[in-house]
Amino acid sequence: MALSEAVVTGKSSPPVSKTTQILRTAGLLFLEHGYGATSMDAVARTAGVSKATLYAHFTSKADLFSAIVGAECARAVPMVTCQGLGGLPVAEGLFRIGRTLLDLLLSPQALGVYRVVIAESPRFPELGRAFYRAGPSRTLDALAAYLDDVHRRGELSVPDPMVAAELFWGMVRSHAHLRCLLLVDDSPDSAHRDGHVRTVVTVFMRGFAVSGSPGPQDGGAWSGPVSSP
Amino acid sequence: MALSEAVVTGKSSPPVSKTTQILRTAGLLFLEHGYGATSMDAVARTAGVSKATLYAHFTSKADLFSAIVGAECARAVPMVTCQGLGGLPVAEGLFRIGRTLLDLLLSPQALGVYRVVIAESPRFPELGRAFYRAGPSRTLDALAAYLDDVHRRGELSVPDPMVAAELFWGMVRSHAHLRCLLLVDDSPDSAHRDGHVRTVVTVFMRGFAVSGSPGPQDGGAWSGPVSSP
DNA sequence: GTCTATAGATCGATAGAC
DNA sequence: GTCTATCGATCTATAGAC
Protein backbone atom coordinates (compact mmCIF):
# COMPACT_ATOMS: atom_id res chain seq x y z
CA MET A 1 0.00 0.00 0.00
CA ALA A 2 0.96 3.64 0.15
CA LEU A 3 2.08 3.08 3.70
CA SER A 4 5.26 1.23 2.95
CA GLU A 5 5.98 3.74 0.23
CA ALA A 6 5.75 6.60 2.71
CA VAL A 7 7.96 4.70 5.09
CA VAL A 8 10.61 4.22 2.47
CA THR A 9 10.52 7.77 1.16
CA GLY A 10 10.32 9.21 4.63
CA LYS A 11 7.71 11.77 3.68
CA SER A 12 4.06 11.40 2.83
CA SER A 13 2.99 14.78 1.48
CA PRO A 14 4.28 14.34 -2.10
CA PRO A 15 3.08 10.84 -2.98
CA VAL A 16 6.08 9.75 -5.00
CA SER A 17 4.90 7.63 -7.87
CA LYS A 18 6.07 4.06 -7.88
CA THR A 19 7.74 4.61 -11.21
CA THR A 20 10.10 7.25 -9.87
CA GLN A 21 10.50 5.19 -6.73
CA ILE A 22 11.64 2.26 -8.81
CA LEU A 23 13.82 4.38 -11.03
CA ARG A 24 15.59 6.02 -8.13
CA THR A 25 16.23 2.75 -6.34
CA ALA A 26 17.28 0.87 -9.46
CA GLY A 27 19.63 3.69 -10.39
CA LEU A 28 21.44 3.41 -7.10
CA LEU A 29 21.71 -0.36 -7.34
CA PHE A 30 22.73 -0.60 -10.98
CA LEU A 31 25.33 2.14 -10.65
CA GLU A 32 26.78 0.68 -7.47
CA HIS A 33 26.72 -3.05 -8.17
CA GLY A 34 26.60 -3.24 -11.94
CA TYR A 35 24.09 -4.89 -14.23
CA GLY A 36 24.79 -8.55 -13.60
CA ALA A 37 25.12 -8.25 -9.83
CA THR A 38 21.83 -6.36 -9.47
CA SER A 39 18.82 -8.65 -9.31
CA MET A 40 15.24 -7.69 -9.96
CA ASP A 41 14.44 -9.17 -6.55
CA ALA A 42 16.79 -6.68 -4.95
CA VAL A 43 15.31 -3.78 -6.92
CA ALA A 44 11.77 -4.72 -5.93
CA ARG A 45 12.64 -5.29 -2.30
CA THR A 46 14.64 -2.06 -1.94
CA ALA A 47 12.01 -0.03 -3.76
CA GLY A 48 9.31 -1.46 -1.52
CA VAL A 49 7.24 -2.98 -4.31
CA SER A 50 6.62 -6.48 -5.52
CA LYS A 51 8.29 -7.98 -8.52
CA ALA A 52 4.96 -8.12 -10.34
CA THR A 53 4.61 -4.36 -9.95
CA LEU A 54 8.15 -3.97 -11.17
CA TYR A 55 7.40 -5.91 -14.33
CA ALA A 56 4.17 -3.95 -14.80
CA HIS A 57 6.21 -0.76 -15.22
CA PHE A 58 9.19 -2.13 -17.09
CA THR A 59 9.10 -4.91 -19.62
CA SER A 60 12.38 -6.54 -18.62
CA LYS A 61 15.56 -6.03 -16.70
CA ALA A 62 17.25 -4.72 -19.82
CA ASP A 63 14.44 -2.23 -20.31
CA LEU A 64 14.80 -0.91 -16.77
CA PHE A 65 18.55 -0.72 -17.19
CA SER A 66 18.26 1.32 -20.37
CA ALA A 67 15.87 3.73 -18.68
CA ILE A 68 18.32 4.20 -15.84
CA VAL A 69 21.25 4.97 -18.10
CA GLY A 70 19.16 7.36 -20.17
CA ALA A 71 18.02 9.24 -17.10
CA GLU A 72 21.55 9.54 -15.76
CA CYS A 73 22.82 10.85 -19.08
CA ALA A 74 20.03 13.42 -19.27
CA ARG A 75 20.87 14.66 -15.82
CA ALA A 76 24.49 15.36 -16.74
CA VAL A 77 23.75 17.31 -19.92
CA PRO A 78 23.00 20.71 -18.31
CA MET A 79 26.48 20.74 -16.78
CA VAL A 80 28.40 20.76 -20.01
CA THR A 81 27.04 23.87 -21.67
CA CYS A 82 29.67 26.50 -22.30
CA GLN A 83 27.36 29.50 -22.07
CA GLY A 84 28.34 32.88 -20.71
CA LEU A 85 32.06 32.39 -21.28
CA GLY A 86 32.35 34.70 -24.28
CA GLY A 87 33.34 37.74 -22.28
CA LEU A 88 36.03 36.02 -20.24
CA PRO A 89 39.70 35.65 -21.12
CA VAL A 90 40.40 32.39 -22.89
CA ALA A 91 42.48 31.01 -20.04
CA GLU A 92 39.67 31.70 -17.62
CA GLY A 93 37.04 30.21 -19.93
CA LEU A 94 39.07 27.07 -20.49
CA PHE A 95 39.71 26.75 -16.79
CA ARG A 96 36.03 26.91 -15.92
CA ILE A 97 35.14 24.41 -18.63
CA GLY A 98 37.90 22.07 -17.56
CA ARG A 99 37.08 22.33 -13.90
CA THR A 100 33.37 21.72 -14.48
CA LEU A 101 34.18 18.80 -16.75
CA LEU A 102 36.54 17.27 -14.20
CA ASP A 103 33.98 17.59 -11.41
CA LEU A 104 31.40 15.93 -13.62
CA LEU A 105 33.68 13.06 -14.62
CA LEU A 106 34.74 12.36 -11.04
CA SER A 107 31.26 12.48 -9.54
CA PRO A 108 30.09 9.16 -8.11
CA GLN A 109 27.13 9.08 -10.48
CA ALA A 110 29.29 9.58 -13.56
CA LEU A 111 31.80 6.99 -12.37
CA GLY A 112 28.98 4.51 -11.87
CA VAL A 113 27.55 5.18 -15.31
CA TYR A 114 30.95 4.86 -16.93
CA ARG A 115 31.62 1.55 -15.19
CA VAL A 116 28.34 -0.03 -16.09
CA VAL A 117 28.06 1.30 -19.64
CA ILE A 118 31.62 0.38 -20.56
CA ALA A 119 31.09 -3.06 -19.08
CA GLU A 120 27.77 -3.80 -20.76
CA SER A 121 28.15 -2.14 -24.15
CA PRO A 122 29.17 -5.44 -25.79
CA ARG A 123 25.88 -6.97 -24.58
CA PHE A 124 23.80 -3.82 -25.23
CA PRO A 125 25.07 -2.55 -28.58
CA GLU A 126 22.86 0.51 -28.75
CA LEU A 127 23.49 1.44 -25.13
CA GLY A 128 27.10 2.42 -25.69
CA ARG A 129 26.19 4.58 -28.65
CA ALA A 130 23.29 6.21 -26.82
CA PHE A 131 25.49 6.99 -23.85
CA TYR A 132 28.23 8.41 -26.03
CA ARG A 133 25.81 10.66 -27.90
CA ALA A 134 24.03 11.82 -24.76
CA GLY A 135 27.16 12.31 -22.68
CA PRO A 136 30.74 12.62 -23.94
CA SER A 137 29.72 13.64 -27.43
CA ARG A 138 27.71 16.62 -26.18
CA THR A 139 30.55 17.74 -23.97
CA LEU A 140 32.84 17.54 -26.94
CA ASP A 141 30.48 19.51 -29.16
CA ALA A 142 30.10 22.30 -26.63
CA LEU A 143 33.83 22.47 -26.10
CA ALA A 144 34.53 22.45 -29.84
CA ALA A 145 32.03 25.27 -30.37
CA TYR A 146 33.79 27.33 -27.73
CA LEU A 147 37.20 26.62 -29.26
CA ASP A 148 35.90 27.54 -32.70
CA ASP A 149 34.77 30.87 -31.29
CA VAL A 150 38.17 31.41 -29.73
CA HIS A 151 39.77 30.58 -33.05
CA ARG A 152 37.58 33.09 -34.92
CA ARG A 153 38.50 35.78 -32.43
CA GLY A 154 42.14 35.04 -33.17
CA GLU A 155 43.04 34.29 -29.58
CA LEU A 156 44.24 30.80 -30.31
CA SER A 157 45.01 28.89 -33.48
CA VAL A 158 42.53 26.01 -33.52
CA PRO A 159 41.99 24.99 -37.14
CA ASP A 160 40.27 21.75 -36.13
CA PRO A 161 38.20 22.47 -32.99
CA MET A 162 36.96 18.91 -32.67
CA VAL A 163 40.43 17.43 -32.51
CA ALA A 164 41.54 20.13 -30.08
CA ALA A 165 38.49 19.49 -27.93
CA GLU A 166 39.36 15.81 -27.74
CA LEU A 167 42.92 16.59 -26.67
CA PHE A 168 41.72 19.03 -24.02
CA TRP A 169 39.19 16.53 -22.77
CA GLY A 170 41.82 13.80 -22.69
CA MET A 171 44.24 15.91 -20.68
CA VAL A 172 41.57 16.98 -18.21
CA ARG A 173 40.46 13.43 -17.67
CA SER A 174 44.01 12.14 -17.62
CA HIS A 175 44.76 9.34 -15.19
CA ALA A 176 42.66 10.70 -12.33
CA HIS A 177 39.50 9.46 -14.00
CA LEU A 178 41.00 6.01 -14.50
CA ARG A 179 42.30 5.85 -10.95
CA CYS A 180 38.86 6.72 -9.60
CA LEU A 181 37.18 4.21 -11.91
CA LEU A 182 39.55 1.53 -10.63
CA LEU A 183 39.27 2.75 -7.03
CA VAL A 184 43.06 3.01 -6.88
CA ASP A 185 42.87 6.01 -4.62
CA ASP A 186 40.41 8.60 -3.40
CA SER A 187 39.04 11.39 -5.52
CA PRO A 188 41.38 14.40 -5.68
CA ASP A 189 40.29 17.35 -3.58
CA SER A 190 39.40 20.77 -4.86
CA ALA A 191 42.93 22.17 -4.68
CA HIS A 192 44.40 19.29 -6.67
CA ARG A 193 41.68 19.60 -9.28
CA ASP A 194 42.38 23.30 -9.61
CA GLY A 195 46.08 22.68 -10.02
CA HIS A 196 45.58 19.96 -12.59
CA VAL A 197 43.21 21.98 -14.73
CA ARG A 198 45.54 24.97 -14.55
CA THR A 199 48.37 22.84 -15.86
CA VAL A 200 46.19 21.51 -18.64
CA VAL A 201 45.11 25.02 -19.65
CA THR A 202 48.71 26.19 -19.72
CA VAL A 203 49.89 23.32 -21.90
CA PHE A 204 46.85 23.62 -24.15
CA MET A 205 47.27 27.35 -24.70
CA ARG A 206 50.94 26.92 -25.54
CA GLY A 207 50.14 24.05 -27.83
CA PHE A 208 47.55 26.05 -29.73
CA ALA A 209 49.10 29.51 -29.44
CA VAL A 210 48.87 31.73 -32.50
CA SER A 211 52.11 31.54 -34.48
CA GLY A 212 54.46 34.45 -33.88
CA SER A 213 52.85 35.20 -30.58
CA PRO A 214 55.12 34.66 -27.59
CA GLY A 215 52.35 32.70 -25.95
CA PRO A 216 50.03 33.31 -23.05
CA GLN A 217 51.65 36.16 -21.17
CA ASP A 218 48.53 37.11 -19.30
CA GLY A 219 49.43 34.86 -16.41
CA GLY A 220 48.48 37.72 -14.14
CA ALA A 221 44.86 37.10 -14.95
CA TRP A 222 45.22 33.87 -13.04
CA SER A 223 46.25 35.46 -9.79
CA GLY A 224 42.64 36.19 -8.89
CA PRO A 225 40.66 33.47 -7.22
CA VAL A 226 38.42 31.46 -9.46
CA SER A 227 34.83 31.84 -8.50
CA SER A 228 33.02 28.57 -8.38
CA PRO A 229 29.26 28.91 -8.08
CA MET B 1 41.07 -37.86 -21.45
CA ALA B 2 43.91 -36.40 -23.44
CA LEU B 3 41.94 -37.06 -26.60
CA SER B 4 39.44 -34.28 -26.21
CA GLU B 5 42.26 -32.02 -25.21
CA ALA B 6 44.13 -32.77 -28.40
CA VAL B 7 40.98 -32.21 -30.40
CA VAL B 8 40.42 -28.81 -28.89
CA THR B 9 44.00 -27.68 -29.21
CA GLY B 10 44.32 -29.10 -32.67
CA LYS B 11 47.77 -30.50 -32.01
CA SER B 12 48.94 -33.35 -29.88
CA SER B 13 52.73 -33.06 -29.79
CA PRO B 14 52.94 -30.44 -27.00
CA PRO B 15 50.54 -31.85 -24.41
CA VAL B 16 49.03 -28.59 -23.26
CA SER B 17 48.34 -28.83 -19.56
CA LYS B 18 44.75 -28.50 -18.49
CA THR B 19 45.67 -25.47 -16.44
CA THR B 20 46.82 -23.46 -19.44
CA GLN B 21 43.92 -24.86 -21.41
CA ILE B 22 41.54 -23.52 -18.81
CA LEU B 23 43.37 -20.23 -18.51
CA ARG B 24 43.35 -19.60 -22.23
CA THR B 25 39.69 -20.43 -22.64
CA ALA B 26 38.59 -18.53 -19.55
CA GLY B 27 40.57 -15.51 -20.68
CA LEU B 28 38.71 -15.38 -23.97
CA LEU B 29 35.33 -15.78 -22.29
CA PHE B 30 35.88 -13.34 -19.43
CA LEU B 31 37.31 -10.67 -21.71
CA GLU B 32 34.54 -11.05 -24.25
CA HIS B 33 31.47 -11.51 -22.07
CA GLY B 34 32.50 -10.02 -18.75
CA TYR B 35 32.60 -11.57 -15.31
CA GLY B 36 28.89 -11.92 -14.55
CA ALA B 37 27.91 -13.20 -17.96
CA THR B 38 30.60 -15.89 -18.00
CA SER B 39 29.54 -19.06 -16.23
CA MET B 40 31.82 -21.76 -14.94
CA ASP B 41 29.75 -24.21 -16.99
CA ALA B 42 30.70 -22.35 -20.14
CA VAL B 43 34.36 -22.26 -19.16
CA ALA B 44 34.42 -25.99 -18.44
CA ARG B 45 32.53 -26.88 -21.60
CA THR B 46 34.62 -24.67 -23.88
CA ALA B 47 37.88 -25.80 -22.30
CA GLY B 48 36.87 -29.44 -22.74
CA VAL B 49 37.02 -30.34 -19.07
CA SER B 50 34.45 -31.02 -16.42
CA LYS B 51 33.44 -28.55 -13.79
CA ALA B 52 34.95 -30.72 -11.09
CA THR B 53 38.33 -30.50 -12.84
CA LEU B 54 37.87 -26.78 -13.12
CA TYR B 55 37.33 -26.43 -9.39
CA ALA B 56 40.27 -28.75 -8.75
CA HIS B 57 42.58 -26.19 -10.39
CA PHE B 58 40.95 -22.97 -9.19
CA THR B 59 39.28 -22.47 -5.84
CA SER B 60 36.45 -20.32 -7.10
CA LYS B 61 35.23 -18.24 -9.98
CA ALA B 62 36.77 -15.15 -8.42
CA ASP B 63 40.11 -16.93 -8.14
CA LEU B 64 40.07 -17.90 -11.79
CA PHE B 65 39.11 -14.38 -12.74
CA SER B 66 42.00 -12.85 -10.80
CA ALA B 67 44.43 -15.24 -12.47
CA ILE B 68 43.13 -14.21 -15.89
CA VAL B 69 43.51 -10.51 -15.25
CA GLY B 70 46.99 -10.97 -13.83
CA ALA B 71 48.10 -12.95 -16.87
CA GLU B 72 46.71 -10.36 -19.29
CA CYS B 73 48.46 -7.54 -17.45
CA ALA B 74 51.76 -9.36 -17.50
CA ARG B 75 51.47 -9.89 -21.23
CA ALA B 76 51.08 -6.17 -21.96
CA VAL B 77 54.06 -5.02 -19.90
CA PRO B 78 56.81 -5.73 -22.46
CA MET B 79 55.15 -3.36 -24.94
CA VAL B 80 55.54 -0.23 -22.88
CA THR B 81 59.29 -0.12 -22.41
CA CYS B 82 60.89 2.98 -23.88
CA GLN B 83 64.27 1.45 -24.63
CA GLY B 84 66.47 2.43 -27.52
CA LEU B 85 64.91 5.82 -28.06
CA GLY B 86 67.78 7.86 -26.63
CA GLY B 87 69.45 8.48 -29.97
CA LEU B 88 66.32 9.59 -31.80
CA PRO B 89 64.99 13.14 -32.07
CA VAL B 90 62.44 13.87 -29.38
CA ALA B 91 59.58 14.20 -31.84
CA GLU B 92 60.37 10.80 -33.29
CA GLY B 93 60.78 9.21 -29.87
CA LEU B 94 57.48 10.61 -28.67
CA PHE B 95 55.78 9.49 -31.84
CA ARG B 96 56.97 5.92 -31.46
CA ILE B 97 55.96 5.81 -27.81
CA GLY B 98 52.55 7.29 -28.57
CA ARG B 99 51.92 5.01 -31.50
CA THR B 100 52.89 1.91 -29.55
CA LEU B 101 50.76 3.03 -26.64
CA LEU B 102 47.77 3.70 -28.87
CA ASP B 103 48.07 0.30 -30.54
CA LEU B 104 48.23 -1.34 -27.13
CA LEU B 105 45.21 0.54 -25.77
CA LEU B 106 43.08 -0.22 -28.82
CA SER B 107 43.96 -3.91 -29.02
CA PRO B 108 41.01 -6.22 -28.41
CA GLN B 109 42.72 -7.80 -25.41
CA ALA B 110 43.37 -4.45 -23.73
CA LEU B 111 39.82 -3.28 -24.43
CA GLY B 112 38.48 -6.46 -22.88
CA VAL B 113 40.67 -6.09 -19.81
CA TYR B 114 39.71 -2.47 -19.38
CA ARG B 115 36.01 -3.27 -19.64
CA VAL B 116 36.05 -6.08 -17.16
CA VAL B 117 38.44 -4.54 -14.65
CA ILE B 118 36.67 -1.19 -14.61
CA ALA B 119 33.37 -2.95 -14.22
CA GLU B 120 34.40 -5.30 -11.41
CA SER B 121 36.81 -3.17 -9.39
CA PRO B 122 34.06 -2.22 -6.89
CA ARG B 123 33.46 -5.93 -6.21
CA PHE B 124 37.17 -6.87 -6.37
CA PRO B 125 38.91 -4.09 -4.45
CA GLU B 126 42.46 -5.27 -4.99
CA LEU B 127 41.90 -6.14 -8.61
CA GLY B 128 41.68 -2.52 -9.72
CA ARG B 129 44.85 -1.62 -7.86
CA ALA B 130 46.72 -4.65 -9.17
CA PHE B 131 45.69 -3.85 -12.74
CA TYR B 132 46.68 -0.22 -12.39
CA ARG B 133 50.09 -1.09 -10.99
CA ALA B 134 50.75 -3.78 -13.57
CA GLY B 135 49.43 -1.85 -16.56
CA PRO B 136 48.83 1.91 -16.79
CA SER B 137 51.22 2.76 -13.97
CA ARG B 138 54.14 1.02 -15.64
CA THR B 139 53.41 2.75 -18.90
CA LEU B 140 53.39 6.05 -17.07
CA ASP B 141 56.65 5.31 -15.30
CA ALA B 142 58.43 4.41 -18.52
CA LEU B 143 57.09 7.51 -20.24
CA ALA B 144 58.03 9.74 -17.32
CA ALA B 145 61.56 8.32 -17.29
CA TYR B 146 61.89 9.12 -20.98
CA LEU B 147 60.57 12.64 -20.46
CA ASP B 148 62.91 13.19 -17.57
CA ASP B 149 65.80 12.23 -19.81
CA VAL B 150 64.57 14.66 -22.46
CA HIS B 151 64.33 17.35 -19.81
CA ARG B 152 67.88 16.73 -18.61
CA ARG B 153 69.16 16.99 -22.16
CA GLY B 154 67.45 20.37 -22.40
CA GLU B 155 65.33 19.46 -25.38
CA LEU B 156 62.05 20.12 -23.62
CA SER B 157 61.11 21.81 -20.39
CA VAL B 158 59.50 19.09 -18.30
CA PRO B 159 59.96 19.96 -14.64
CA ASP B 160 57.40 17.37 -13.53
CA PRO B 161 57.75 14.33 -15.83
CA MET B 162 54.97 12.39 -14.14
CA VAL B 163 52.38 15.10 -14.76
CA ALA B 164 53.58 15.56 -18.32
CA ALA B 165 53.41 11.81 -18.90
CA GLU B 166 49.81 11.77 -17.73
CA LEU B 167 48.90 14.59 -20.10
CA PHE B 168 50.61 12.86 -23.01
CA TRP B 169 48.91 9.59 -22.18
CA GLY B 170 45.55 11.34 -21.90
CA MET B 171 45.91 13.01 -25.27
CA VAL B 172 47.01 9.81 -26.98
CA ARG B 173 44.11 7.90 -25.53
CA SER B 174 41.71 10.74 -26.14
CA HIS B 175 38.21 9.81 -27.22
CA ALA B 176 39.23 6.99 -29.53
CA HIS B 177 39.78 4.68 -26.59
CA LEU B 178 36.39 5.55 -25.14
CA ARG B 179 34.66 5.10 -28.47
CA CYS B 180 36.21 1.68 -28.89
CA LEU B 181 35.34 0.70 -25.33
CA LEU B 182 31.73 1.71 -26.00
CA LEU B 183 31.75 0.15 -29.48
CA VAL B 184 30.60 3.47 -30.92
CA ASP B 185 32.58 2.88 -34.08
CA ASP B 186 35.33 0.70 -35.43
CA SER B 187 38.93 0.97 -34.42
CA PRO B 188 40.80 3.69 -36.35
CA ASP B 189 43.11 2.40 -39.05
CA SER B 190 46.84 2.84 -39.17
CA ALA B 191 46.73 6.14 -41.06
CA HIS B 192 44.34 7.72 -38.59
CA ARG B 193 46.43 6.53 -35.68
CA ASP B 194 49.52 8.03 -37.25
CA GLY B 195 47.80 11.35 -37.78
CA HIS B 196 46.40 11.47 -34.28
CA VAL B 197 49.72 10.72 -32.61
CA ARG B 198 51.46 13.28 -34.81
CA THR B 199 48.99 15.92 -33.67
CA VAL B 200 49.50 14.94 -30.06
CA VAL B 201 53.27 15.13 -30.40
CA THR B 202 53.04 18.57 -32.00
CA VAL B 203 50.80 19.97 -29.28
CA PHE B 204 52.86 18.34 -26.56
CA MET B 205 56.16 19.70 -27.85
CA ARG B 206 54.73 23.18 -28.14
CA GLY B 207 53.24 22.91 -24.68
CA PHE B 208 56.53 21.87 -23.14
CA ALA B 209 58.92 23.76 -25.40
CA VAL B 210 61.97 25.34 -23.81
CA SER B 211 61.52 29.09 -23.65
CA GLY B 212 62.19 32.11 -21.47
CA SER B 213 58.84 31.75 -19.78
CA PRO B 214 58.59 29.37 -16.84
CA GLY B 215 57.30 25.90 -17.38
CA PRO B 216 53.80 24.77 -16.54
CA GLN B 217 54.65 22.93 -13.35
CA ASP B 218 57.02 25.20 -11.54
CA GLY B 219 54.14 27.11 -10.04
CA GLY B 220 55.81 30.44 -10.52
CA ALA B 221 53.04 31.90 -12.61
CA TRP B 222 50.35 30.68 -10.36
CA SER B 223 49.18 32.12 -7.13
CA GLY B 224 48.96 28.80 -5.35
CA PRO B 225 45.98 26.66 -4.57
CA VAL B 226 42.67 28.40 -4.65
CA SER B 227 40.64 27.75 -1.57
CA SER B 228 37.16 26.75 -2.52
CA PRO B 229 34.23 26.79 -0.09
C1' DG C 1 42.94 -36.46 -11.35
C1' DT C 2 38.89 -36.68 -13.93
C1' DC C 3 34.45 -37.81 -14.68
C1' DT C 4 28.86 -37.86 -14.00
C1' DA C 5 25.31 -36.35 -11.39
C1' DT C 6 23.25 -33.34 -8.35
C1' DA C 7 22.57 -30.38 -4.37
C1' DG C 8 21.12 -25.81 -2.93
C1' DA C 9 20.33 -21.31 -3.98
C1' DT C 10 18.98 -17.60 -6.97
C1' DC C 11 17.79 -15.79 -11.21
C1' DG C 12 14.21 -13.46 -14.58
C1' DA C 13 9.62 -13.57 -15.50
C1' DT C 14 4.58 -14.90 -14.85
C1' DA C 15 -0.24 -16.66 -13.17
C1' DG C 16 -4.06 -15.67 -10.66
C1' DA C 17 -6.50 -13.58 -6.56
C1' DC C 18 -8.00 -9.14 -4.94
C1' DG D 1 -2.48 -1.84 -10.29
C1' DT D 2 -0.68 -4.45 -6.70
C1' DC D 3 -0.06 -8.34 -4.26
C1' DT D 4 1.50 -13.61 -3.05
C1' DA D 5 3.20 -17.62 -4.78
C1' DT D 6 5.62 -20.09 -8.02
C1' DC D 7 7.60 -21.86 -12.47
C1' DG D 8 11.49 -23.24 -15.17
C1' DA D 9 16.02 -22.28 -16.07
C1' DT D 10 20.67 -21.45 -14.66
C1' DC D 11 24.13 -20.55 -11.45
C1' DT D 12 28.22 -21.87 -8.16
C1' DA D 13 30.05 -25.52 -5.95
C1' DT D 14 30.39 -30.39 -4.33
C1' DA D 15 29.79 -35.63 -3.56
C1' DG D 16 31.01 -40.00 -4.99
C1' DA D 17 32.36 -43.50 -8.64
C1' DC D 18 36.31 -44.84 -11.41
PDB file of N, CA and C (backbone and C1' of nucleotides) in Angstrom, chain A residues 38-40 51-52 55 60-61, chain C residues 10-17:
ATOM      1  N   THR A  38      23.069  -6.950  -9.992  1.00  0.00           N
ATOM      2  CA  THR A  38      21.829  -6.360  -9.468  1.00  0.00           C
ATOM      3  C   THR A  38      20.657  -7.219  -9.917  1.00  0.00           C
ATOM      4  N   SER A  39      19.945  -7.796  -8.958  1.00  0.00           N
ATOM      5  CA  SER A  39      18.817  -8.652  -9.308  1.00  0.00           C
ATOM      6  C   SER A  39      17.512  -7.869  -9.234  1.00  0.00           C
ATOM      7  N   MET A  40      16.552  -8.319  -9.993  1.00  0.00           N
ATOM      8  CA  MET A  40      15.241  -7.688  -9.955  1.00  0.00           C
ATOM      9  C   MET A  40      14.594  -7.892  -8.587  1.00  0.00           C
ATOM     10  N   LYS A  51       7.705  -7.768  -7.198  1.00  0.00           N
ATOM     11  CA  LYS A  51       8.291  -7.984  -8.517  1.00  0.00           C
ATOM     12  C   LYS A  51       7.247  -7.840  -9.622  1.00  0.00           C
ATOM     13  N   ALA A  52       6.011  -8.256  -9.329  1.00  0.00           N
ATOM     14  CA  ALA A  52       4.960  -8.117 -10.341  1.00  0.00           C
ATOM     15  C   ALA A  52       4.748  -6.649 -10.694  1.00  0.00           C
ATOM     16  N   TYR A  55       7.538  -5.505 -12.930  1.00  0.00           N
ATOM     17  CA  TYR A  55       7.404  -5.911 -14.331  1.00  0.00           C
ATOM     18  C   TYR A  55       6.178  -5.280 -14.991  1.00  0.00           C
ATOM     19  N   SER A  60      11.333  -5.566 -18.969  1.00  0.00           N
ATOM     20  CA  SER A  60      12.378  -6.538 -18.624  1.00  0.00           C
ATOM     21  C   SER A  60      13.479  -5.829 -17.846  1.00  0.00           C
ATOM     22  N   LYS A  61      14.419  -6.612 -17.409  1.00  0.00           N
ATOM     23  CA  LYS A  61      15.561  -6.034 -16.702  1.00  0.00           C
ATOM     24  C   LYS A  61      16.368  -5.124 -17.624  1.00  0.00           C
TER      25      LYS A  61
ATOM     26  P    DT C  10      20.113 -17.518  -1.778  1.00  0.00           P
ATOM     27  O5'  DT C  10      19.966 -17.025  -3.282  1.00  0.00           O
ATOM     28  C5'  DT C  10      21.097 -17.112  -4.162  1.00  0.00           C
ATOM     29  C4'  DT C  10      20.657 -16.810  -5.580  1.00  0.00           C
ATOM     30  C3'  DT C  10      19.592 -15.696  -5.696  1.00  0.00           C
ATOM     31  O3'  DT C  10      20.013 -14.738  -6.647  1.00  0.00           O
ATOM     32  C1'  DT C  10      18.977 -17.598  -6.967  1.00  0.00           C
ATOM     33  P    DC C  11      19.303 -13.341  -6.785  1.00  0.00           P
ATOM     34  O5'  DC C  11      19.023 -13.275  -8.347  1.00  0.00           O
ATOM     35  C5'  DC C  11      20.025 -13.712  -9.268  1.00  0.00           C
ATOM     36  C4'  DC C  11      19.376 -14.234 -10.535  1.00  0.00           C
ATOM     37  C3'  DC C  11      18.182 -13.429 -11.019  1.00  0.00           C
ATOM     38  O3'  DC C  11      18.607 -12.363 -11.843  1.00  0.00           O
ATOM     39  C1'  DC C  11      17.795 -15.795 -11.209  1.00  0.00           C
ATOM     40  P    DG C  12      17.683 -11.087 -12.023  1.00  0.00           P
ATOM     41  O5'  DG C  12      16.724 -11.514 -13.217  1.00  0.00           O
ATOM     42  C5'  DG C  12      17.288 -11.937 -14.445  1.00  0.00           C
ATOM     43  C4'  DG C  12      16.224 -12.528 -15.345  1.00  0.00           C
ATOM     44  C3'  DG C  12      15.085 -11.566 -15.706  1.00  0.00           C
ATOM     45  O3'  DG C  12      14.720 -11.726 -17.079  1.00  0.00           O
ATOM     46  C1'  DG C  12      14.208 -13.463 -14.581  1.00  0.00           C
ATOM     47  P    DA C  13      13.612 -10.720 -17.686  1.00  0.00           P
ATOM     48  O5'  DA C  13      12.231 -11.464 -17.457  1.00  0.00           O
ATOM     49  C5'  DA C  13      12.051 -12.760 -18.028  1.00  0.00           C
ATOM     50  C4'  DA C  13      10.765 -13.388 -17.503  1.00  0.00           C
ATOM     51  C3'  DA C  13       9.495 -12.531 -17.652  1.00  0.00           C
ATOM     52  O3'  DA C  13       8.597 -13.175 -18.536  1.00  0.00           O
ATOM     53  C1'  DA C  13       9.618 -13.572 -15.502  1.00  0.00           C
ATOM     54  P    DT C  14       7.153 -12.495 -18.854  1.00  0.00           P
ATOM     55  O5'  DT C  14       6.191 -13.369 -17.945  1.00  0.00           O
ATOM     56  C5'  DT C  14       6.390 -14.788 -17.884  1.00  0.00           C
ATOM     57  C4'  DT C  14       5.351 -15.436 -16.982  1.00  0.00           C
ATOM     58  C3'  DT C  14       3.918 -14.891 -17.110  1.00  0.00           C
ATOM     59  O3'  DT C  14       3.021 -15.988 -17.212  1.00  0.00           O
ATOM     60  C1'  DT C  14       4.577 -14.896 -14.850  1.00  0.00           C
ATOM     61  P    DA C  15       1.520 -15.733 -17.771  1.00  0.00           P
ATOM     62  O5'  DA C  15       0.607 -16.568 -16.776  1.00  0.00           O
ATOM     63  C5'  DA C  15       1.170 -17.719 -16.111  1.00  0.00           C
ATOM     64  C4'  DA C  15       0.291 -18.126 -14.930  1.00  0.00           C
ATOM     65  C3'  DA C  15      -1.189 -17.747 -15.060  1.00  0.00           C
ATOM     66  O3'  DA C  15      -1.997 -18.782 -14.494  1.00  0.00           O
ATOM     67  C1'  DA C  15      -0.243 -16.661 -13.172  1.00  0.00           C
ATOM     68  P    DG C  16      -3.540 -18.790 -14.727  1.00  0.00           P
ATOM     69  O5'  DG C  16      -4.135 -18.230 -13.352  1.00  0.00           O
ATOM     70  C5'  DG C  16      -3.728 -18.837 -12.118  1.00  0.00           C
ATOM     71  C4'  DG C  16      -4.168 -17.970 -10.941  1.00  0.00           C
ATOM     72  C3'  DG C  16      -5.592 -17.387 -11.067  1.00  0.00           C
ATOM     73  O3'  DG C  16      -6.225 -17.450  -9.805  1.00  0.00           O
ATOM     74  C1'  DG C  16      -4.061 -15.666 -10.665  1.00  0.00           C
ATOM     75  P    DA C  17      -7.811 -17.142  -9.652  1.00  0.00           P
ATOM     76  O5'  DA C  17      -7.889 -16.395  -8.224  1.00  0.00           O
ATOM     77  C5'  DA C  17      -7.176 -16.938  -7.115  1.00  0.00           C
ATOM     78  C4'  DA C  17      -6.933 -15.850  -6.085  1.00  0.00           C
ATOM     79  C3'  DA C  17      -8.187 -15.042  -5.723  1.00  0.00           C
ATOM     80  O3'  DA C  17      -8.219 -14.797  -4.322  1.00  0.00           O
ATOM     81  C1'  DA C  17      -6.496 -13.578  -6.559  1.00  0.00           C
TER      82       DA C  17
END
